[in-house]
């Protein structure tokens, strides 16, 4: 029972974080599109949103790499 509960918790955390990652990307895209279309958008806010999106992407890639590395290590273990 505890194993399934931890699996569900891990899955929920990953889903929540992927949603946050996606939200940052969408927010940055919205600011960029508004700026390009000539709307009155603070350039600093565009830069902040873009940098937050970049950092969240970098974090997501690092997390993915760690998960893949852990998976490979588990596969290489001899039982």
JSON list of N, CA and C in Angstrom, two decimals:
[
{"chain": "A", "resi": 1, "resn": "UNK", "atom": "N", "xyz": [0.82, -1.21, 0.00]},
{"chain": "A", "resi": 1, "resn": "UNK", "atom": "CA", "xyz": [0.00, 0.00, 0.00]},
{"chain": "A", "resi": 1, "resn": "UNK", "atom": "C", "xyz": [0.86, 1.26, 0.00]},
{"chain": "A", "resi": 2, "resn": "UNK", "atom": "N", "xyz": [1.90, 1.29, 0.81]},
{"chain": "A", "resi": 2, "resn": "UNK", "atom": "CA", "xyz": [2.75, 2.47, 0.91]},
{"chain": "A", "resi": 2, "resn": "UNK", "atom": "C", "xyz": [3.45, 2.76, -0.42]},
{"chain": "A", "resi": 3, "resn": "UNK", "atom": "N", "xyz": [3.81, 1.71, -1.13]},
{"chain": "A", "resi": 3, "resn": "UNK", "atom": "CA", "xyz": [4.48, 1.90, -2.42]},
{"chain": "A", "resi": 3, "resn": "UNK", "atom": "C", "xyz": [3.58, 2.66, -3.40]},
{"chain": "A", "resi": 4, "resn": "UNK", "atom": "N", "xyz": [2.33, 2.25, -3.51]},
{"chain": "A", "resi": 4, "resn": "UNK", "atom": "CA", "xyz": [1.39, 2.92, -4.41]},
{"chain": "A", "resi": 4, "resn": "UNK", "atom": "C", "xyz": [1.14, 4.35, -4.00]},
{"chain": "A", "resi": 5, "resn": "UNK", "atom": "N", "xyz": [1.10, 4.60, -2.69]},
{"chain": "A", "resi": 5, "resn": "UNK", "atom": "CA", "xyz": [0.88, 5.96, -2.20]},
{"chain": "A", "resi": 5, "resn": "UNK", "atom": "C", "xyz": [2.05, 6.86, -2.57]},
{"chain": "A", "resi": 6, "resn": "UNK", "atom": "N", "xyz": [3.28, 6.36, -2.43]},
{"chain": "A", "resi": 6, "resn": "UNK", "atom": "CA", "xyz": [4.46, 7.14, -2.81]},
{"chain": "A", "resi": 6, "resn": "UNK", "atom": "C", "xyz": [4.50, 7.38, -4.31]},
{"chain": "A", "resi": 7, "resn": "UNK", "atom": "N", "xyz": [4.11, 6.35, -5.07]},
{"chain": "A", "resi": 7, "resn": "UNK", "atom": "CA", "xyz": [4.08, 6.49, -6.52]},
{"chain": "A", "resi": 7, "resn": "UNK", "atom": "C", "xyz": [3.08, 7.57, -6.93]},
{"chain": "A", "resi": 8, "resn": "UNK", "atom": "N", "xyz": [1.92, 7.57, -6.29]},
{"chain": "A", "resi": 8, "resn": "UNK", "atom": "CA", "xyz": [0.89, 8.56, -6.59]},
{"chain": "A", "resi": 8, "resn": "UNK", "atom": "C", "xyz": [1.37, 9.95, -6.20]},
{"chain": "A", "resi": 9, "resn": "UNK", "atom": "N", "xyz": [2.03, 10.07, -5.03]},
{"chain": "A", "resi": 9, "resn": "UNK", "atom": "CA", "xyz": [2.56, 11.35, -4.60]},
{"chain": "A", "resi": 9, "resn": "UNK", "atom": "C", "xyz": [3.61, 11.87, -5.57]},
{"chain": "A", "resi": 10, "resn": "UNK", "atom": "N", "xyz": [4.50, 10.99, -6.01]},
{"chain": "A", "resi": 10, "resn": "UNK", "atom": "CA", "xyz": [5.54, 11.38, -6.97]},
{"chain": "A", "resi": 10, "resn": "UNK", "atom": "C", "xyz": [4.92, 11.82, -8.29]},
{"chain": "A", "resi": 11, "resn": "UNK", "atom": "N", "xyz": [3.95, 11.08, -8.73]},
{"chain": "A", "resi": 11, "resn": "UNK", "atom": "CA", "xyz": [3.27, 11.42, -9.98]},
{"chain": "A", "resi": 11, "resn": "UNK", "atom": "C", "xyz": [2.57, 12.77, -9.85]},
{"chain": "A", "resi": 12, "resn": "UNK", "atom": "N", "xyz": [1.93, 13.02, -8.70]},
{"chain": "A", "resi": 12, "resn": "UNK", "atom": "CA", "xyz": [1.23, 14.29, -8.48]},
{"chain": "A", "resi": 12, "resn": "UNK", "atom": "C", "xyz": [2.22, 15.45, -8.48]},
{"chain": "A", "resi": 13, "resn": "UNK", "atom": "N", "xyz": [3.37, 15.25, -7.85]},
{"chain": "A", "resi": 13, "resn": "UNK", "atom": "CA", "xyz": [4.40, 16.29, -7.81]},
{"chain": "A", "resi": 13, "resn": "UNK", "atom": "C", "xyz": [4.90, 16.57, -9.22]},
{"chain": "A", "resi": 14, "resn": "UNK", "atom": "N", "xyz": [5.17, 15.53, -9.99]},
{"chain": "A", "resi": 14, "resn": "UNK", "atom": "CA", "xyz": [5.65, 15.73, -11.35]},
{"chain": "A", "resi": 14, "resn": "UNK", "atom": "C", "xyz": [4.60, 16.43, -12.22]},
{"chain": "A", "resi": 15, "resn": "UNK", "atom": "N", "xyz": [3.35, 16.05, -12.06]},
{"chain": "A", "resi": 15, "resn": "UNK", "atom": "CA", "xyz": [2.28, 16.71, -12.82]},
{"chain": "A", "resi": 15, "resn": "UNK", "atom": "C", "xyz": [2.15, 18.18, -12.45]},
{"chain": "A", "resi": 16, "resn": "UNK", "atom": "N", "xyz": [2.23, 18.46, -11.16]},
{"chain": "A", "resi": 16, "resn": "UNK", "atom": "CA", "xyz": [2.13, 19.85, -10.69]},
{"chain": "A", "resi": 16, "resn": "UNK", "atom": "C", "xyz": [3.29, 20.68, -11.23]},
{"chain": "A", "resi": 17, "resn": "UNK", "atom": "N", "xyz": [4.49, 20.12, -11.17]},
{"chain": "A", "resi": 17, "resn": "UNK", "atom": "CA", "xyz": [5.66, 20.86, -11.64]},
{"chain": "A", "resi": 17, "resn": "UNK", "atom": "C", "xyz": [5.63, 21.04, -13.16]},
{"chain": "A", "resi": 18, "resn": "UNK", "atom": "N", "xyz": [5.15, 20.06, -13.88]},
{"chain": "A", "resi": 18, "resn": "UNK", "atom": "CA", "xyz": [5.07, 20.22, -15.34]},
{"chain": "A", "resi": 18, "resn": "UNK", "atom": "C", "xyz": [4.03, 21.28, -15.71]},
{"chain": "A", "resi": 19, "resn": "UNK", "atom": "N", "xyz": [2.97, 21.37, -14.92]},
{"chain": "A", "resi": 19, "resn": "UNK", "atom": "CA", "xyz": [1.97, 22.42, -15.14]},
{"chain": "A", "resi": 19, "resn": "UNK", "atom": "C", "xyz": [2.58, 23.79, -14.89]},
{"chain": "A", "resi": 20, "resn": "UNK", "atom": "N", "xyz": [3.35, 23.92, -13.80]},
{"chain": "A", "resi": 20, "resn": "UNK", "atom": "CA", "xyz": [4.01, 25.19, -13.51]},
{"chain": "A", "resi": 20, "resn": "UNK", "atom": "C", "xyz": [4.99, 25.55, -14.60]},
{"chain": "A", "resi": 21, "resn": "UNK", "atom": "N", "xyz": [5.74, 24.56, -15.08]},
{"chain": "A", "resi": 21, "resn": "UNK", "atom": "CA", "xyz": [6.69, 24.78, -16.17]},
{"chain": "A", "resi": 21, "resn": "UNK", "atom": "C", "xyz": [5.96, 25.30, -17.41]},
{"chain": "A", "resi": 22, "resn": "UNK", "atom": "N", "xyz": [4.87, 24.64, -17.76]},
{"chain": "A", "resi": 22, "resn": "UNK", "atom": "CA", "xyz": [4.10, 25.05, -18.92]},
{"chain": "A", "resi": 22, "resn": "UNK", "atom": "C", "xyz": [3.54, 26.46, -18.75]},
{"chain": "A", "resi": 23, "resn": "UNK", "atom": "N", "xyz": [3.06, 26.77, -17.55]},
{"chain": "A", "resi": 23, "resn": "UNK", "atom": "CA", "xyz": [2.52, 28.11, -17.29]},
{"chain": "A", "resi": 23, "resn": "UNK", "atom": "C", "xyz": [3.58, 29.19, -17.50]},
{"chain": "A", "resi": 24, "resn": "UNK", "atom": "N", "xyz": [4.81, 28.91, -17.07]},
{"chain": "A", "resi": 24, "resn": "UNK", "atom": "CA", "xyz": [5.90, 29.88, -17.26]},
{"chain": "A", "resi": 24, "resn": "UNK", "atom": "C", "xyz": [6.18, 30.09, -18.75]},
{"chain": "A", "resi": 25, "resn": "UNK", "atom": "N", "xyz": [6.15, 29.01, -19.52]},
{"chain": "A", "resi": 25, "resn": "UNK", "atom": "CA", "xyz": [6.39, 29.12, -20.96]},
{"chain": "A", "resi": 25, "resn": "UNK", "atom": "C", "xyz": [5.28, 29.93, -21.64]},
{"chain": "A", "resi": 26, "resn": "UNK", "atom": "N", "xyz": [4.04, 29.65, -21.26]},
{"chain": "A", "resi": 26, "resn": "UNK", "atom": "CA", "xyz": [2.90, 30.35, -21.85]},
{"chain": "A", "resi": 26, "resn": "UNK", "atom": "C", "xyz": [2.94, 31.83, -21.48]},
{"chain": "A", "resi": 27, "resn": "UNK", "atom": "N", "xyz": [3.25, 32.12, -20.21]},
{"chain": "A", "resi": 27, "resn": "UNK", "atom": "CA", "xyz": [3.33, 33.52, -19.76]},
{"chain": "A", "resi": 27, "resn": "UNK", "atom": "C", "xyz": [4.38, 34.28, -20.55]},
{"chain": "A", "resi": 28, "resn": "UNK", "atom": "N", "xyz": [5.55, 33.68, -20.72]},
{"chain": "A", "resi": 28, "resn": "UNK", "atom": "CA", "xyz": [6.61, 34.34, -21.50]},
{"chain": "A", "resi": 28, "resn": "UNK", "atom": "C", "xyz": [6.17, 34.55, -22.95]},
{"chain": "A", "resi": 29, "resn": "UNK", "atom": "N", "xyz": [5.55, 33.55, -23.54]},
{"chain": "A", "resi": 29, "resn": "UNK", "atom": "CA", "xyz": [5.04, 33.68, -24.92]},
{"chain": "A", "resi": 29, "resn": "UNK", "atom": "C", "xyz": [4.03, 34.81, -25.03]},
{"chain": "A", "resi": 30, "resn": "UNK", "atom": "N", "xyz": [3.14, 34.91, -24.04]},
{"chain": "A", "resi": 30, "resn": "UNK", "atom": "CA", "xyz": [2.12, 35.97, -24.06]},
{"chain": "A", "resi": 30, "resn": "UNK", "atom": "C", "xyz": [2.76, 37.35, -23.98]},
{"chain": "A", "resi": 31, "resn": "UNK", "atom": "N", "xyz": [3.76, 37.51, -23.11]},
{"chain": "A", "resi": 31, "resn": "UNK", "atom": "CA", "xyz": [4.44, 38.80, -23.00]},
{"chain": "A", "resi": 31, "resn": "UNK", "atom": "C", "xyz": [5.18, 39.14, -24.30]},
{"chain": "A", "resi": 32, "resn": "UNK", "atom": "N", "xyz": [5.85, 38.15, -24.87]},
{"chain": "A", "resi": 32, "resn": "UNK", "atom": "CA", "xyz": [6.60, 38.38, -26.11]},
{"chain": "A", "resi": 32, "resn": "UNK", "atom": "C", "xyz": [5.64, 38.76, -27.24]},
{"chain": "A", "resi": 33, "resn": "UNK", "atom": "N", "xyz": [4.54, 38.02, -27.37]},
{"chain": "A", "resi": 33, "resn": "UNK", "atom": "CA", "xyz": [3.57, 38.31, -28.44]},
{"chain": "A", "resi": 33, "resn": "UNK", "atom": "C", "xyz": [2.94, 39.69, -28.25]},
{"chain": "A", "resi": 34, "resn": "UNK", "atom": "N", "xyz": [2.64, 40.05, -27.01]},
{"chain": "A", "resi": 34, "resn": "UNK", "atom": "CA", "xyz": [2.07, 41.38, -26.75]},
{"chain": "A", "resi": 34, "resn": "UNK", "atom": "C", "xyz": [3.07, 42.46, -27.11]},
{"chain": "A", "resi": 35, "resn": "UNK", "atom": "N", "xyz": [4.33, 42.24, -26.78]},
{"chain": "A", "resi": 35, "resn": "UNK", "atom": "CA", "xyz": [5.37, 43.23, -27.09]},
{"chain": "A", "resi": 35, "resn": "UNK", "atom": "C", "xyz": [5.56, 43.37, -28.60]},
{"chain": "A", "resi": 36, "resn": "UNK", "atom": "N", "xyz": [5.59, 42.24, -29.29]},
{"chain": "A", "resi": 36, "resn": "UNK", "atom": "CA", "xyz": [5.78, 42.27, -30.75]},
{"chain": "A", "resi": 36, "resn": "UNK", "atom": "C", "xyz": [4.61, 42.94, -31.45]},
{"chain": "A", "resi": 37, "resn": "UNK", "atom": "N", "xyz": [3.41, 42.74, -30.93]},
{"chain": "A", "resi": 37, "resn": "UNK", "atom": "CA", "xyz": [2.23, 43.31, -31.59]},
{"chain": "A", "resi": 37, "resn": "UNK", "atom": "C", "xyz": [2.03, 44.78, -31.25]},
{"chain": "A", "resi": 38, "resn": "UNK", "atom": "N", "xyz": [2.94, 45.36, -30.49]},
{"chain": "A", "resi": 38, "resn": "UNK", "atom": "CA", "xyz": [2.89, 46.79, -30.24]},
{"chain": "A", "resi": 38, "resn": "UNK", "atom": "C", "xyz": [2.08, 47.19, -29.03]},
{"chain": "A", "resi": 39, "resn": "UNK", "atom": "N", "xyz": [1.63, 46.25, -28.23]},
{"chain": "A", "resi": 39, "resn": "UNK", "atom": "CA", "xyz": [0.88, 46.60, -27.02]},
{"chain": "A", "resi": 39, "resn": "UNK", "atom": "C", "xyz": [1.82, 47.21, -25.99]},
{"chain": "A", "resi": 40, "resn": "UNK", "atom": "N", "xyz": [1.23, 47.97, -25.09]},
{"chain": "A", "resi": 40, "resn": "UNK", "atom": "CA", "xyz": [2.01, 48.64, -24.05]},
{"chain": "A", "resi": 40, "resn": "UNK", "atom": "C", "xyz": [2.39, 47.63, -22.97]},
{"chain": "A", "resi": 41, "resn": "UNK", "atom": "N", "xyz": [3.58, 47.05, -23.13]},
{"chain": "A", "resi": 41, "resn": "UNK", "atom": "CA", "xyz": [4.07, 46.03, -22.19]},
{"chain": "A", "resi": 41, "resn": "UNK", "atom": "C", "xyz": [5.43, 46.50, -21.68]},
{"chain": "A", "resi": 42, "resn": "UNK", "atom": "N", "xyz": [5.61, 46.40, -20.37]},
{"chain": "A", "resi": 42, "resn": "UNK", "atom": "CA", "xyz": [6.88, 46.77, -19.75]},
{"chain": "A", "resi": 42, "resn": "UNK", "atom": "C", "xyz": [7.97, 45.81, -20.22]},
{"chain": "A", "resi": 43, "resn": "UNK", "atom": "N", "xyz": [9.01, 46.34, -20.82]},
{"chain": "A", "resi": 43, "resn": "UNK", "atom": "CA", "xyz": [10.10, 45.52, -21.35]},
{"chain": "A", "resi": 43, "resn": "UNK", "atom": "C", "xyz": [10.76, 44.70, -20.24]},
{"chain": "A", "resi": 44, "resn": "UNK", "atom": "N", "xyz": [10.87, 45.28, -19.05]},
{"chain": "A", "resi": 44, "resn": "UNK", "atom": "CA", "xyz": [11.46, 44.54, -17.94]},
{"chain": "A", "resi": 44, "resn": "UNK", "atom": "C", "xyz": [10.63, 43.31, -17.60]},
{"chain": "A", "resi": 45, "resn": "UNK", "atom": "N", "xyz": [9.32, 43.44, -17.66]},
{"chain": "A", "resi": 45, "resn": "UNK", "atom": "CA", "xyz": [8.44, 42.30, -17.37]},
{"chain": "A", "resi": 45, "resn": "UNK", "atom": "C", "xyz": [8.60, 41.22, -18.43]},
{"chain": "A", "resi": 46, "resn": "UNK", "atom": "N", "xyz": [8.77, 41.63, -19.67]},
{"chain": "A", "resi": 46, "resn": "UNK", "atom": "CA", "xyz": [9.00, 40.66, -20.75]},
{"chain": "A", "resi": 46, "resn": "UNK", "atom": "C", "xyz": [10.30, 39.90, -20.49]},
{"chain": "A", "resi": 47, "resn": "UNK", "atom": "N", "xyz": [11.34, 40.62, -20.11]},
{"chain": "A", "resi": 47, "resn": "UNK", "atom": "CA", "xyz": [12.63, 40.00, -19.85]},
{"chain": "A", "resi": 47, "resn": "UNK", "atom": "C", "xyz": [12.57, 39.07, -18.63]},
{"chain": "A", "resi": 48, "resn": "UNK", "atom": "N", "xyz": [11.87, 39.48, -17.59]},
{"chain": "A", "resi": 48, "resn": "UNK", "atom": "CA", "xyz": [11.74, 38.65, -16.39]},
{"chain": "A", "resi": 48, "resn": "UNK", "atom": "C", "xyz": [10.98, 37.37, -16.72]},
{"chain": "A", "resi": 49, "resn": "UNK", "atom": "N", "xyz": [9.87, 37.48, -17.42]},
{"chain": "A", "resi": 49, "resn": "UNK", "atom": "CA", "xyz": [9.07, 36.31, -17.78]},
{"chain": "A", "resi": 49, "resn": "UNK", "atom": "C", "xyz": [9.87, 35.36, -18.67]},
{"chain": "A", "resi": 50, "resn": "UNK", "atom": "N", "xyz": [10.64, 35.92, -19.59]},
{"chain": "A", "resi": 50, "resn": "UNK", "atom": "CA", "xyz": [11.46, 35.10, -20.48]},
{"chain": "A", "resi": 50, "resn": "UNK", "atom": "C", "xyz": [12.55, 34.37, -19.71]},
{"chain": "A", "resi": 51, "resn": "UNK", "atom": "N", "xyz": [13.18, 35.07, -18.77]},
{"chain": "A", "resi": 51, "resn": "UNK", "atom": "CA", "xyz": [14.24, 34.43, -17.97]},
{"chain": "A", "resi": 51, "resn": "UNK", "atom": "C", "xyz": [13.66, 33.36, -17.06]},
{"chain": "A", "resi": 52, "resn": "UNK", "atom": "N", "xyz": [12.49, 33.62, -16.46]},
{"chain": "A", "resi": 52, "resn": "UNK", "atom": "CA", "xyz": [11.85, 32.60, -15.63]},
{"chain": "A", "resi": 52, "resn": "UNK", "atom": "C", "xyz": [11.51, 31.36, -16.45]},
{"chain": "A", "resi": 53, "resn": "UNK", "atom": "N", "xyz": [11.04, 31.56, -17.67]},
{"chain": "A", "resi": 53, "resn": "UNK", "atom": "CA", "xyz": [10.73, 30.43, -18.56]},
{"chain": "A", "resi": 53, "resn": "UNK", "atom": "C", "xyz": [11.99, 29.66, -18.90]},
{"chain": "A", "resi": 54, "resn": "UNK", "atom": "N", "xyz": [13.08, 30.37, -19.17]},
{"chain": "A", "resi": 54, "resn": "UNK", "atom": "CA", "xyz": [14.34, 29.72, -19.49]},
{"chain": "A", "resi": 54, "resn": "UNK", "atom": "C", "xyz": [14.84, 28.89, -18.31]},
{"chain": "A", "resi": 55, "resn": "UNK", "atom": "N", "xyz": [14.77, 29.46, -17.12]},
{"chain": "A", "resi": 55, "resn": "UNK", "atom": "CA", "xyz": [15.24, 28.75, -15.93]},
{"chain": "A", "resi": 55, "resn": "UNK", "atom": "C", "xyz": [14.37, 27.54, -15.63]},
{"chain": "A", "resi": 56, "resn": "UNK", "atom": "N", "xyz": [13.06, 27.67, -15.83]},
{"chain": "A", "resi": 56, "resn": "UNK", "atom": "CA", "xyz": [12.18, 26.53, -15.57]},
{"chain": "A", "resi": 56, "resn": "UNK", "atom": "C", "xyz": [12.43, 25.41, -16.58]},
{"chain": "A", "resi": 57, "resn": "UNK", "atom": "N", "xyz": [12.74, 25.77, -17.82]},
{"chain": "A", "resi": 57, "resn": "UNK", "atom": "CA", "xyz": [13.09, 24.76, -18.82]},
{"chain": "A", "resi": 57, "resn": "UNK", "atom": "C", "xyz": [14.39, 24.07, -18.44]},
{"chain": "A", "resi": 58, "resn": "UNK", "atom": "N", "xyz": [15.38, 24.85, -18.02]},
{"chain": "A", "resi": 58, "resn": "UNK", "atom": "CA", "xyz": [16.65, 24.27, -17.60]},
{"chain": "A", "resi": 58, "resn": "UNK", "atom": "C", "xyz": [16.46, 23.31, -16.43]},
{"chain": "A", "resi": 59, "resn": "UNK", "atom": "N", "xyz": [15.64, 23.69, -15.47]},
{"chain": "A", "resi": 59, "resn": "UNK", "atom": "CA", "xyz": [15.36, 22.82, -14.32]},
{"chain": "A", "resi": 59, "resn": "UNK", "atom": "C", "xyz": [14.65, 21.55, -14.77]},
{"chain": "A", "resi": 60, "resn": "UNK", "atom": "N", "xyz": [13.68, 21.68, -15.66]},
{"chain": "A", "resi": 60, "resn": "UNK", "atom": "CA", "xyz": [12.95, 20.51, -16.14]},
{"chain": "A", "resi": 60, "resn": "UNK", "atom": "C", "xyz": [13.89, 19.53, -16.85]},
{"chain": "A", "resi": 61, "resn": "UNK", "atom": "N", "xyz": [14.81, 20.05, -17.63]},
{"chain": "A", "resi": 61, "resn": "UNK", "atom": "CA", "xyz": [15.77, 19.19, -18.34]},
{"chain": "A", "resi": 61, "resn": "UNK", "atom": "C", "xyz": [16.68, 18.49, -17.34]},
{"chain": "A", "resi": 62, "resn": "UNK", "atom": "N", "xyz": [17.14, 19.21, -16.32]},
{"chain": "A", "resi": 62, "resn": "UNK", "atom": "CA", "xyz": [18.00, 18.60, -15.30]},
{"chain": "A", "resi": 62, "resn": "UNK", "atom": "C", "xyz": [17.26, 17.49, -14.55]},
{"chain": "A", "resi": 63, "resn": "UNK", "atom": "N", "xyz": [16.00, 17.74, -14.22]},
{"chain": "A", "resi": 63, "resn": "UNK", "atom": "CA", "xyz": [15.21, 16.73, -13.51]},
{"chain": "A", "resi": 63, "resn": "UNK", "atom": "C", "xyz": [15.02, 15.50, -14.40]},
{"chain": "A", "resi": 64, "resn": "UNK", "atom": "N", "xyz": [14.71, 15.73, -15.67]},
{"chain": "A", "resi": 64, "resn": "UNK", "atom": "CA", "xyz": [14.55, 14.61, -16.60]},
{"chain": "A", "resi": 64, "resn": "UNK", "atom": "C", "xyz": [15.83, 13.80, -16.69]},
{"chain": "A", "resi": 65, "resn": "UNK", "atom": "N", "xyz": [16.97, 14.49, -16.78]},
{"chain": "A", "resi": 65, "resn": "UNK", "atom": "CA", "xyz": [18.25, 13.80, -16.86]},
{"chain": "A", "resi": 65, "resn": "UNK", "atom": "C", "xyz": [18.50, 12.95, -15.62]},
{"chain": "A", "resi": 66, "resn": "UNK", "atom": "N", "xyz": [18.16, 13.47, -14.46]},
{"chain": "A", "resi": 66, "resn": "UNK", "atom": "CA", "xyz": [18.36, 12.71, -13.21]},
{"chain": "A", "resi": 66, "resn": "UNK", "atom": "C", "xyz": [17.43, 11.49, -13.18]},
{"chain": "A", "resi": 67, "resn": "UNK", "atom": "N", "xyz": [16.21, 11.64, -13.63]},
{"chain": "A", "resi": 67, "resn": "UNK", "atom": "CA", "xyz": [15.27, 10.51, -13.66]},
{"chain": "A", "resi": 67, "resn": "UNK", "atom": "C", "xyz": [15.78, 9.44, -14.62]},
{"chain": "A", "resi": 68, "resn": "UNK", "atom": "N", "xyz": [16.23, 9.84, -15.79]},
{"chain": "A", "resi": 68, "resn": "UNK", "atom": "CA", "xyz": [16.76, 8.89, -16.76]},
{"chain": "A", "resi": 68, "resn": "UNK", "atom": "C", "xyz": [18.00, 8.19, -16.21]},
{"chain": "A", "resi": 69, "resn": "UNK", "atom": "N", "xyz": [18.87, 8.95, -15.55]},
{"chain": "A", "resi": 69, "resn": "UNK", "atom": "CA", "xyz": [20.08, 8.38, -14.95]},
{"chain": "A", "resi": 69, "resn": "UNK", "atom": "C", "xyz": [19.71, 7.35, -13.87]},
{"chain": "A", "resi": 70, "resn": "UNK", "atom": "N", "xyz": [18.74, 7.69, -13.02]},
{"chain": "A", "resi": 70, "resn": "UNK", "atom": "CA", "xyz": [18.31, 6.76, -11.98]},
{"chain": "A", "resi": 70, "resn": "UNK", "atom": "C", "xyz": [17.69, 5.51, -12.58]},
{"chain": "A", "resi": 71, "resn": "UNK", "atom": "N", "xyz": [16.90, 5.67, -13.64]},
{"chain": "A", "resi": 71, "resn": "UNK", "atom": "CA", "xyz": [16.28, 4.54, -14.32]},
{"chain": "A", "resi": 71, "resn": "UNK", "atom": "C", "xyz": [17.34, 3.60, -14.89]},
{"chain": "A", "resi": 72, "resn": "UNK", "atom": "N", "xyz": [18.36, 4.19, -15.51]},
{"chain": "A", "resi": 72, "resn": "UNK", "atom": "CA", "xyz": [19.45, 3.38, -16.08]},
{"chain": "A", "resi": 72, "resn": "UNK", "atom": "C", "xyz": [20.20, 2.63, -14.99]},
{"chain": "A", "resi": 73, "resn": "UNK", "atom": "N", "xyz": [20.44, 3.30, -13.87]},
{"chain": "A", "resi": 73, "resn": "UNK", "atom": "CA", "xyz": [21.12, 2.64, -12.76]},
{"chain": "A", "resi": 73, "resn": "UNK", "atom": "C", "xyz": [20.30, 1.47, -12.23]},
{"chain": "A", "resi": 74, "resn": "UNK", "atom": "N", "xyz": [18.99, 1.66, -12.12]},
{"chain": "A", "resi": 74, "resn": "UNK", "atom": "CA", "xyz": [18.13, 0.56, -11.66]},
{"chain": "A", "resi": 74, "resn": "UNK", "atom": "C", "xyz": [18.14, -0.59, -12.64]},
{"chain": "A", "resi": 75, "resn": "UNK", "atom": "N", "xyz": [18.15, -0.30, -13.92]},
{"chain": "A", "resi": 75, "resn": "UNK", "atom": "CA", "xyz": [18.19, -1.36, -14.93]},
{"chain": "A", "resi": 75, "resn": "UNK", "atom": "C", "xyz": [19.51, -2.12, -14.91]},
{"chain": "A", "resi": 76, "resn": "UNK", "atom": "N", "xyz": [20.58, -1.44, -14.54]},
{"chain": "A", "resi": 76, "resn": "UNK", "atom": "CA", "xyz": [21.89, -2.09, -14.51]},
{"chain": "A", "resi": 76, "resn": "UNK", "atom": "C", "xyz": [22.13, -2.90, -13.26]},
{"chain": "A", "resi": 77, "resn": "UNK", "atom": "N", "xyz": [21.30, -2.73, -12.25]},
{"chain": "A", "resi": 77, "resn": "UNK", "atom": "CA", "xyz": [21.46, -3.49, -11.00]},
{"chain": "A", "resi": 77, "resn": "UNK", "atom": "C", "xyz": [21.15, -4.96, -11.25]},
{"chain": "A", "resi": 78, "resn": "UNK", "atom": "N", "xyz": [21.96, -5.80, -10.65]},
{"chain": "A", "resi": 78, "resn": "UNK", "atom": "CA", "xyz": [21.70, -7.23, -10.75]},
{"chain": "A", "resi": 78, "resn": "UNK", "atom": "C", "xyz": [20.96, -7.66, -9.52]},
{"chain": "A", "resi": 79, "resn": "UNK", "atom": "N", "xyz": [19.85, -8.35, -9.74]},
{"chain": "A", "resi": 79, "resn": "UNK", "atom": "CA", "xyz": [19.05, -8.81, -8.60]},
{"chain": "A", "resi": 79, "resn": "UNK", "atom": "C", "xyz": [19.36, -10.25, -8.26]}
]
